[in-house]
Amino acid sequence: MAPEVWEGHYTAKADIFALGIIIWAMLERITFIDTETKKELLGSYVKQGTEIVPVGEALLENPKMELLIPVKKKSMNGRMKQLIKEMLAANPQDRPDAFELELRLVQIAFKDSSWET
């Protein structure tokens, strides 16, 4: 969940953040075991002390926190890593809008920055 949503402010940019979390978790297969249910959950979390906190909540508490997008699999190129980092920006204004996101995903998929939709 985007940092601003934790405070009750929902916009389309919150969906961009959520999609960034989903893409990152899917590409990297990030999981953790829920201590209460013992189920394996897919998501992106930050360790704060002894707690595991959703990325959005951690960014709400510390908007200047710099997310390092670890890459375990070689399939994620640098442009995708950068796009995910921008999608997960603490400030919604720093995230791409849906139109820019679509264009950049197409460019990454086709590896041709001059290709136009």
mmCIF file of C-alpha atoms in Angstrom:
data_model
loop_
_atom_site.group_PDB
_atom_site.id
_atom_site.type_symbol
_atom_site.label_atom_id
_atom_site.label_comp_id
_atom_site.label_asym_id
_atom_site.label_seq_id
_atom_site.Cartn_x
_atom_site.Cartn_y
_atom_site.Cartn_z
ATOM 1 C CA MET A 1 0.000 0.000 0.000
ATOM 2 C CA ALA A 2 1.339 3.442 -0.929
ATOM 3 C CA PRO A 3 2.541 5.669 1.930
ATOM 4 C CA GLU A 4 -0.226 8.228 1.381
ATOM 5 C CA VAL A 5 -2.935 5.555 1.546
ATOM 6 C CA TRP A 6 -1.881 4.739 5.120
ATOM 7 C CA GLU A 7 -3.041 8.300 5.898
ATOM 8 C CA GLY A 8 -6.295 7.991 3.930
ATOM 9 C CA HIS A 9 -5.189 9.802 0.738
ATOM 10 C CA TYR A 10 -5.926 7.664 -2.298
ATOM 11 C CA THR A 11 -5.117 8.728 -5.872
ATOM 12 C CA ALA A 12 -4.269 7.004 -9.157
ATOM 13 C CA LYS A 13 -0.598 7.349 -8.198
ATOM 14 C CA ALA A 14 -1.296 4.972 -5.292
ATOM 15 C CA ASP A 15 -2.159 2.349 -7.910
ATOM 16 C CA ILE A 16 1.179 2.994 -9.645
ATOM 17 C CA PHE A 17 2.918 2.337 -6.314
ATOM 18 C CA ALA A 18 0.915 -0.863 -5.773
ATOM 19 C CA LEU A 19 1.698 -2.071 -9.286
ATOM 20 C CA GLY A 20 5.390 -1.379 -8.646
ATOM 21 C CA ILE A 21 5.219 -3.595 -5.560
ATOM 22 C CA ILE A 22 3.479 -6.344 -7.532
ATOM 23 C CA ILE A 23 5.924 -6.215 -10.452
ATOM 24 C CA TRP A 24 8.942 -6.210 -8.116
ATOM 25 C CA ALA A 25 7.585 -9.091 -6.050
ATOM 26 C CA MET A 26 6.681 -11.123 -9.148
ATOM 27 C CA LEU A 27 9.968 -10.598 -10.971
ATOM 28 C CA GLU A 28 12.050 -11.348 -7.910
ATOM 29 C CA ARG A 29 9.661 -13.834 -6.307
ATOM 30 C CA ILE A 30 9.892 -12.015 -2.981
ATOM 31 C CA THR A 31 8.107 -13.941 -0.259
ATOM 32 C CA PHE A 32 8.048 -14.152 3.491
ATOM 33 C CA ILE A 33 6.394 -16.467 6.001
ATOM 34 C CA ASP A 34 3.584 -14.903 8.031
ATOM 35 C CA THR A 35 4.361 -15.738 11.666
ATOM 36 C CA GLU A 36 0.692 -16.081 12.642
ATOM 37 C CA THR A 37 -0.685 -18.096 9.717
ATOM 38 C CA LYS A 38 2.606 -19.756 8.686
ATOM 39 C CA LYS A 39 1.638 -19.062 5.059
ATOM 40 C CA GLU A 40 4.108 -17.932 2.423
ATOM 41 C CA LEU A 41 3.055 -14.476 1.193
ATOM 42 C CA LEU A 42 4.185 -12.581 -1.884
ATOM 43 C CA GLY A 43 5.097 -8.937 -1.366
ATOM 44 C CA SER A 44 7.781 -6.365 -0.732
ATOM 45 C CA TYR A 45 8.724 -5.599 2.825
ATOM 46 C CA VAL A 46 11.396 -3.781 4.799
ATOM 47 C CA LYS A 47 12.949 -5.057 8.003
ATOM 48 C CA GLN A 48 12.788 -2.416 10.737
ATOM 49 C CA GLY A 49 14.467 -3.732 13.849
ATOM 50 C CA THR A 50 12.760 -7.040 14.540
ATOM 51 C CA GLU A 51 9.603 -6.218 12.571
ATOM 52 C CA ILE A 52 8.853 -6.812 8.905
ATOM 53 C CA VAL A 53 6.934 -3.803 7.585
ATOM 54 C CA PRO A 54 5.277 -3.223 4.189
ATOM 55 C CA VAL A 55 7.369 -0.915 1.992
ATOM 56 C CA GLY A 56 4.619 1.732 1.876
ATOM 57 C CA GLU A 57 4.361 1.903 5.646
ATOM 58 C CA ALA A 58 8.142 2.183 5.974
ATOM 59 C CA LEU A 59 8.191 5.040 3.429
ATOM 60 C CA LEU A 60 5.397 6.812 5.322
ATOM 61 C CA GLU A 61 7.520 6.725 8.470
ATOM 62 C CA ASN A 62 10.680 7.752 6.605
ATOM 63 C CA PRO A 63 9.932 9.412 3.221
ATOM 64 C CA LYS A 64 13.646 10.068 2.642
ATOM 65 C CA MET A 65 14.454 6.368 2.887
ATOM 66 C CA GLU A 66 16.184 5.267 -0.295
ATOM 67 C CA LEU A 67 14.911 1.974 -1.602
ATOM 68 C CA LEU A 68 17.550 -0.308 -2.980
ATOM 69 C CA ILE A 69 15.948 -2.685 -5.440
ATOM 70 C CA PRO A 70 17.910 -5.904 -5.052
ATOM 71 C CA VAL A 71 18.065 -8.080 -8.126
ATOM 72 C CA LYS A 72 18.369 -11.793 -7.492
ATOM 73 C CA LYS A 73 17.445 -12.823 -11.001
ATOM 74 C CA LYS A 74 19.397 -11.698 -14.031
ATOM 75 C CA SER A 75 16.161 -11.163 -15.988
ATOM 76 C CA MET A 76 15.578 -7.655 -14.594
ATOM 77 C CA ASN A 77 17.516 -5.089 -16.598
ATOM 78 C CA GLY A 78 18.665 -1.707 -15.309
ATOM 79 C CA ARG A 79 15.813 0.204 -16.960
ATOM 80 C CA MET A 80 13.220 -2.021 -15.290
ATOM 81 C CA LYS A 81 14.966 -1.661 -11.954
ATOM 82 C CA GLN A 82 14.932 2.146 -12.349
ATOM 83 C CA LEU A 83 11.257 2.165 -13.360
ATOM 84 C CA ILE A 84 10.298 0.113 -10.298
ATOM 85 C CA LYS A 85 12.285 2.488 -8.088
ATOM 86 C CA GLU A 86 10.355 5.441 -9.578
ATOM 87 C CA MET A 87 7.026 3.627 -9.170
ATOM 88 C CA LEU A 88 7.863 3.159 -5.479
ATOM 89 C CA ALA A 89 8.751 6.810 -4.845
ATOM 90 C CA ALA A 90 7.519 8.035 -1.453
ATOM 91 C CA ASN A 91 6.158 11.221 -3.047
ATOM 92 C CA PRO A 92 3.279 10.447 -5.450
ATOM 93 C CA GLN A 93 4.339 13.352 -7.695
ATOM 94 C CA ASP A 94 7.654 11.588 -8.326
ATOM 95 C CA ARG A 95 5.916 8.476 -9.697
ATOM 96 C CA PRO A 96 5.178 8.074 -13.409
ATOM 97 C CA ASP A 97 1.563 8.430 -14.483
ATOM 98 C CA ALA A 98 -0.217 5.569 -16.254
ATOM 99 C CA PHE A 99 0.579 6.882 -19.737
ATOM 100 C CA GLU A 100 4.297 7.263 -19.034
ATOM 101 C CA LEU A 101 4.329 3.877 -17.329
ATOM 102 C CA GLU A 102 2.783 2.186 -20.365
ATOM 103 C CA LEU A 103 5.271 3.821 -22.737
ATOM 104 C CA ARG A 104 8.259 2.879 -20.600
ATOM 105 C CA LEU A 105 7.103 -0.712 -20.148
ATOM 106 C CA VAL A 106 6.726 -1.053 -23.922
ATOM 107 C CA GLN A 107 10.186 0.464 -24.413
ATOM 108 C CA ILE A 108 11.687 -1.947 -21.896
ATOM 109 C CA ALA A 109 9.872 -4.918 -23.418
ATOM 110 C CA PHE A 110 11.013 -4.102 -26.937
ATOM 111 C CA LYS A 111 14.392 -2.615 -25.922
ATOM 112 C CA ASP A 112 13.869 0.183 -28.407
ATOM 113 C CA SER A 113 13.494 3.613 -26.853
ATOM 114 C CA SER A 114 12.447 5.103 -30.212
ATOM 115 C CA TRP A 115 9.425 2.796 -30.610
ATOM 116 C CA GLU A 116 6.142 4.698 -30.308
ATOM 117 C CA THR A 117 2.625 3.472 -29.568
#
